[in-house]
Amino acid sequence: GIQVEQSPPDLILQEGANSTLRCNFSDSVNNLQWFHQNPWGQLINLFYIPSGTKQNGRLSATTVATERYSLLYISSSQTTDSGVYFCAGRGSGAGSYQLTFGKGTKLSVIP
Amino acid sequence: DAGITQSPRHKVTETGTPVTLRCHQTENHRYMYWYRQDPGHGLRLIHYSYGVKDTDKGEVSDGYSVSRSKTEDFLLTLESATSSQTSVYFCAISTQGSNTEAFFGQGTRLTVV
């Protein structure tokens, strides 16, 4: 199956700062999602973005499928953005049902 | 809320006892999945189902079995729980196997003592 690497593993931001989280894939993916796991453990869907760019409020994401990476942008960060951000993708062929997760980026936004 | 309910939300059990976790969906989605989340490993797929009575193994299936007798319910069973199965278990659903978005339940925290 595919391998997913996320960077950075940890990130501390001052409230109001911007950040970029990166996700690299070992092989092509036909399904890519970004999730936010809040401090209560809930996994919240942020983006379904196999390719292209999407925006939702202060968050946006870009996936460049041909170069096997995706970026999540957080602008004007708030303390409620704290938590762990996961990207996950499905490969093609055998194992394509499996959504493979990266190990996450732990974001802490301090006032 | 994607209409996914996991039960129980928390459970403590003893080593060697059987445990069944339930995932119930109201979305009529064909595909259902069980993942476990452990520190340092992210989420890993245990088993998945692509229809009633149709299931297959994922990356970490040893020690687990599943059943799906109805579209809306997907059960995960630990036949004889071990301490290594202490984890947070997540159920997920999607309309198709690959090219669609997956949605997750709220998780079940299982502790095996």
Short mmCIF file of C-alpha atoms in Angstrom, two decimals:
data_model
loop_
_atom_site.label_atom_id
_atom_site.label_comp_id
_atom_site.label_asym_id
_atom_site.label_seq_id
_atom_site.Cartn_x
_atom_site.Cartn_y
_atom_site.Cartn_z
CA GLY A 1 0.00 0.00 0.00
CA ILE A 2 0.89 3.65 -0.09
CA GLN A 3 2.97 5.42 2.53
CA VAL A 4 1.90 8.80 3.88
CA GLU A 5 4.27 11.27 5.50
CA GLN A 6 3.17 14.44 7.23
CA SER A 7 5.25 17.40 8.27
CA PRO A 8 5.93 18.97 10.60
CA PRO A 9 5.04 16.52 13.37
CA ASP A 10 4.52 19.32 15.86
CA LEU A 11 3.76 22.99 15.41
CA ILE A 12 3.24 25.77 17.93
CA LEU A 13 1.68 28.99 16.71
CA GLN A 14 0.81 32.32 18.22
CA GLU A 15 -2.84 33.16 17.74
CA GLY A 16 -3.29 35.02 14.47
CA ALA A 17 -0.35 33.39 12.71
CA ASN A 18 -0.55 31.44 9.46
CA SER A 19 0.72 27.94 8.85
CA THR A 20 1.19 25.32 6.14
CA LEU A 21 0.98 21.59 6.77
CA ARG A 22 2.31 19.15 4.22
CA CYS A 23 1.40 15.61 3.23
CA ASN A 24 3.54 13.49 0.90
CA PHE A 25 2.47 10.23 -0.70
CA SER A 26 4.67 7.38 -1.87
CA ASP A 27 2.44 6.62 -4.86
CA SER A 28 -0.46 8.13 -6.73
CA VAL A 29 -3.71 8.48 -4.85
CA ASN A 30 -7.25 8.71 -6.12
CA ASN A 31 -8.74 9.93 -2.87
CA LEU A 32 -7.27 12.38 -0.43
CA GLN A 33 -8.79 13.79 2.73
CA TRP A 34 -7.75 16.15 5.51
CA PHE A 35 -9.12 15.69 9.02
CA HIS A 36 -8.91 17.62 12.26
CA GLN A 37 -8.95 15.61 15.46
CA ASN A 38 -10.10 17.89 18.22
CA PRO A 39 -9.02 17.59 21.85
CA TRP A 40 -12.06 15.39 22.53
CA GLY A 41 -10.87 12.87 19.97
CA GLN A 42 -13.48 13.53 17.32
CA LEU A 43 -12.35 13.29 13.68
CA ILE A 44 -13.76 16.17 11.70
CA ASN A 45 -13.70 16.19 7.91
CA LEU A 46 -11.97 19.26 6.57
CA PHE A 47 -11.47 18.57 2.88
CA TYR A 48 -12.00 15.86 0.34
CA ILE A 49 -9.46 16.93 -2.27
CA PRO A 50 -8.01 14.36 -4.71
CA SER A 51 -6.71 17.25 -6.82
CA GLY A 52 -6.91 21.01 -7.13
CA THR A 53 -7.60 23.65 -4.52
CA LYS A 54 -10.48 24.18 -2.12
CA GLN A 55 -11.19 26.80 0.49
CA ASN A 56 -13.42 26.82 3.53
CA GLY A 57 -13.21 29.97 5.58
CA ARG A 58 -9.73 30.35 7.03
CA LEU A 59 -8.68 26.94 5.79
CA SER A 60 -7.68 25.96 2.31
CA ALA A 61 -6.07 22.90 0.76
CA THR A 62 -4.19 22.14 -2.42
CA THR A 63 -3.38 18.74 -3.84
CA VAL A 64 -0.88 18.28 -6.66
CA ALA A 65 -1.61 14.68 -7.56
CA THR A 66 1.12 14.42 -10.21
CA GLU A 67 3.74 15.38 -7.62
CA ARG A 68 2.14 13.31 -4.83
CA TYR A 69 1.64 15.94 -2.21
CA SER A 70 -1.06 17.98 -0.55
CA LEU A 71 -0.90 21.15 1.53
CA LEU A 72 -3.26 22.46 4.19
CA TYR A 73 -3.17 26.19 4.87
CA ILE A 74 -4.47 27.68 8.08
CA SER A 75 -4.70 31.45 8.16
CA SER A 76 -5.24 33.70 11.17
CA SER A 77 -5.06 30.74 13.51
CA GLN A 78 -7.30 30.56 16.58
CA THR A 79 -6.97 28.54 19.76
CA THR A 80 -9.86 26.37 18.56
CA ASP A 81 -7.65 25.22 15.68
CA SER A 82 -5.52 23.27 18.14
CA GLY A 83 -5.50 19.53 17.77
CA VAL A 84 -4.05 16.98 15.40
CA TYR A 85 -4.37 17.27 11.64
CA PHE A 86 -4.34 14.11 9.60
CA CYS A 87 -4.17 13.56 5.90
CA ALA A 88 -5.22 10.24 4.43
CA GLY A 89 -5.29 8.78 0.96
CA ARG A 90 -6.34 5.73 -0.99
CA GLY A 91 -4.07 4.21 -3.59
CA SER A 92 -5.20 2.45 -6.73
CA GLY A 93 -5.50 -1.27 -7.36
CA ALA A 94 -5.15 -3.71 -4.48
CA GLY A 95 -5.73 -1.98 -1.16
CA SER A 96 -7.67 0.85 -2.70
CA TYR A 97 -10.43 0.43 -0.11
CA GLN A 98 -8.00 1.30 2.62
CA LEU A 99 -7.67 4.91 3.63
CA THR A 100 -4.05 5.17 4.74
CA PHE A 101 -3.33 7.84 7.34
CA GLY A 102 -0.24 9.84 8.08
CA LYS A 103 0.87 10.14 11.68
CA GLY A 104 -0.49 13.63 11.95
CA THR A 105 0.66 17.15 12.74
CA LYS A 106 -0.05 18.24 16.29
CA LEU A 107 -0.93 21.93 16.27
CA SER A 108 -0.98 24.06 19.38
CA VAL A 109 -2.26 27.63 19.05
CA ILE A 110 -1.42 29.78 22.04
CA PRO A 111 -3.13 33.08 22.93
CA ASP B 1 -22.86 14.67 11.89
CA ALA B 2 -22.65 11.83 9.34
CA GLY B 3 -25.22 9.63 11.09
CA ILE B 4 -22.77 7.18 12.63
CA THR B 5 -23.21 5.89 16.16
CA GLN B 6 -20.64 3.78 17.94
CA SER B 7 -21.42 1.85 21.08
CA PRO B 8 -20.24 1.63 23.70
CA ARG B 9 -18.22 4.85 23.82
CA HIS B 10 -16.02 3.58 26.63
CA LYS B 11 -15.33 0.08 27.87
CA VAL B 12 -12.98 -1.55 30.32
CA THR B 13 -12.65 -5.30 30.06
CA GLU B 14 -10.42 -8.05 31.37
CA THR B 15 -7.85 -9.97 29.39
CA GLY B 16 -9.33 -13.07 27.80
CA THR B 17 -12.92 -11.88 27.67
CA PRO B 18 -14.85 -11.42 24.43
CA VAL B 19 -15.80 -7.90 23.42
CA THR B 20 -18.11 -6.64 20.69
CA LEU B 21 -18.18 -3.07 19.43
CA ARG B 22 -21.08 -1.85 17.37
CA CYS B 23 -21.24 0.69 14.56
CA HIS B 24 -24.64 1.84 13.39
CA GLN B 25 -25.23 4.14 10.40
CA THR B 26 -28.34 5.87 9.15
CA GLU B 27 -26.88 6.89 5.76
CA ASN B 28 -27.42 3.60 3.91
CA HIS B 29 -23.79 3.69 2.77
CA ARG B 30 -22.45 0.53 1.25
CA TYR B 31 -18.95 0.62 2.72
CA MET B 32 -18.11 0.44 6.41
CA TYR B 33 -14.72 0.26 8.11
CA TRP B 34 -13.16 -0.35 11.48
CA TYR B 35 -9.93 1.47 12.37
CA ARG B 36 -7.85 1.58 15.49
CA GLN B 37 -5.84 4.58 16.65
CA ASP B 38 -2.68 4.21 18.68
CA PRO B 39 -0.03 6.75 19.65
CA GLY B 40 2.71 6.89 17.04
CA HIS B 41 0.72 4.90 14.49
CA GLY B 42 -2.11 7.14 13.41
CA LEU B 43 -5.20 5.22 12.30
CA ARG B 44 -4.90 1.74 10.87
CA LEU B 45 -7.54 -0.33 9.13
CA ILE B 46 -8.69 -3.51 10.90
CA HIS B 47 -11.50 -4.78 8.65
CA TYR B 48 -13.92 -3.35 6.16
CA SER B 49 -17.21 -4.32 4.56
CA TYR B 50 -18.40 -3.65 1.02
CA GLY B 51 -21.92 -4.96 1.53
CA VAL B 52 -24.09 -7.18 3.68
CA LYS B 53 -22.12 -10.31 4.54
CA ASP B 54 -19.17 -9.05 2.44
CA THR B 55 -16.10 -8.28 4.51
CA ASP B 56 -12.34 -8.30 4.11
CA LYS B 57 -9.21 -7.86 6.19
CA GLY B 58 -7.25 -4.69 6.60
CA GLU B 59 -3.73 -3.97 7.77
CA VAL B 60 -4.10 -5.10 11.40
CA SER B 61 -6.80 -7.78 11.40
CA ASP B 62 -5.19 -10.42 13.65
CA GLY B 63 -7.30 -11.03 16.76
CA TYR B 64 -10.40 -9.38 15.32
CA SER B 65 -13.47 -10.58 13.48
CA VAL B 66 -16.38 -8.65 11.98
CA SER B 67 -19.91 -9.25 10.87
CA ARG B 68 -22.43 -7.33 8.82
CA SER B 69 -25.89 -8.84 8.71
CA LYS B 70 -27.65 -5.56 7.90
CA THR B 71 -26.60 -2.55 5.85
CA GLU B 72 -26.74 -0.28 8.87
CA ASP B 73 -24.75 -2.35 11.37
CA PHE B 74 -21.10 -3.40 11.40
CA LEU B 75 -19.84 -5.32 14.42
CA LEU B 76 -16.24 -5.71 15.54
CA THR B 77 -15.47 -8.62 17.86
CA LEU B 78 -12.39 -9.29 19.91
CA GLU B 79 -12.75 -13.00 20.59
CA SER B 80 -10.32 -12.96 23.51
CA ALA B 81 -9.17 -9.47 24.40
CA THR B 82 -5.48 -8.80 25.03
CA SER B 83 -3.73 -5.76 26.47
CA SER B 84 -2.31 -4.97 23.02
CA GLN B 85 -5.87 -4.33 21.87
CA THR B 86 -6.23 -1.40 24.24
CA SER B 87 -6.92 1.39 21.78
CA VAL B 88 -9.43 3.84 20.42
CA TYR B 89 -11.60 2.25 17.75
CA PHE B 90 -13.22 4.26 15.00
CA CYS B 91 -15.92 3.22 12.58
CA ALA B 92 -16.14 4.89 9.18
CA ILE B 93 -18.54 4.84 6.26
CA SER B 94 -18.40 5.78 2.59
CA THR B 95 -20.72 5.47 -0.38
CA GLN B 96 -18.09 3.77 -2.56
CA GLY B 97 -14.81 2.01 -1.91
CA SER B 98 -12.29 4.39 -3.35
CA ASN B 99 -13.37 7.63 -4.95
CA THR B 100 -15.59 9.00 -2.23
CA GLU B 101 -15.26 10.77 1.07
CA ALA B 102 -15.18 8.75 4.28
CA PHE B 103 -16.87 9.88 7.49
CA PHE B 104 -15.96 8.73 10.97
CA GLY B 105 -17.87 7.96 14.12
CA GLN B 106 -16.96 9.42 17.48
CA GLY B 107 -14.81 6.49 18.55
CA THR B 108 -14.83 3.85 21.28
CA ARG B 109 -12.12 3.86 23.91
CA LEU B 110 -11.37 0.27 24.90
CA THR B 111 -9.11 -0.62 27.81
CA VAL B 112 -8.08 -4.22 28.37
CA VAL B 113 -6.72 -4.83 31.87
#
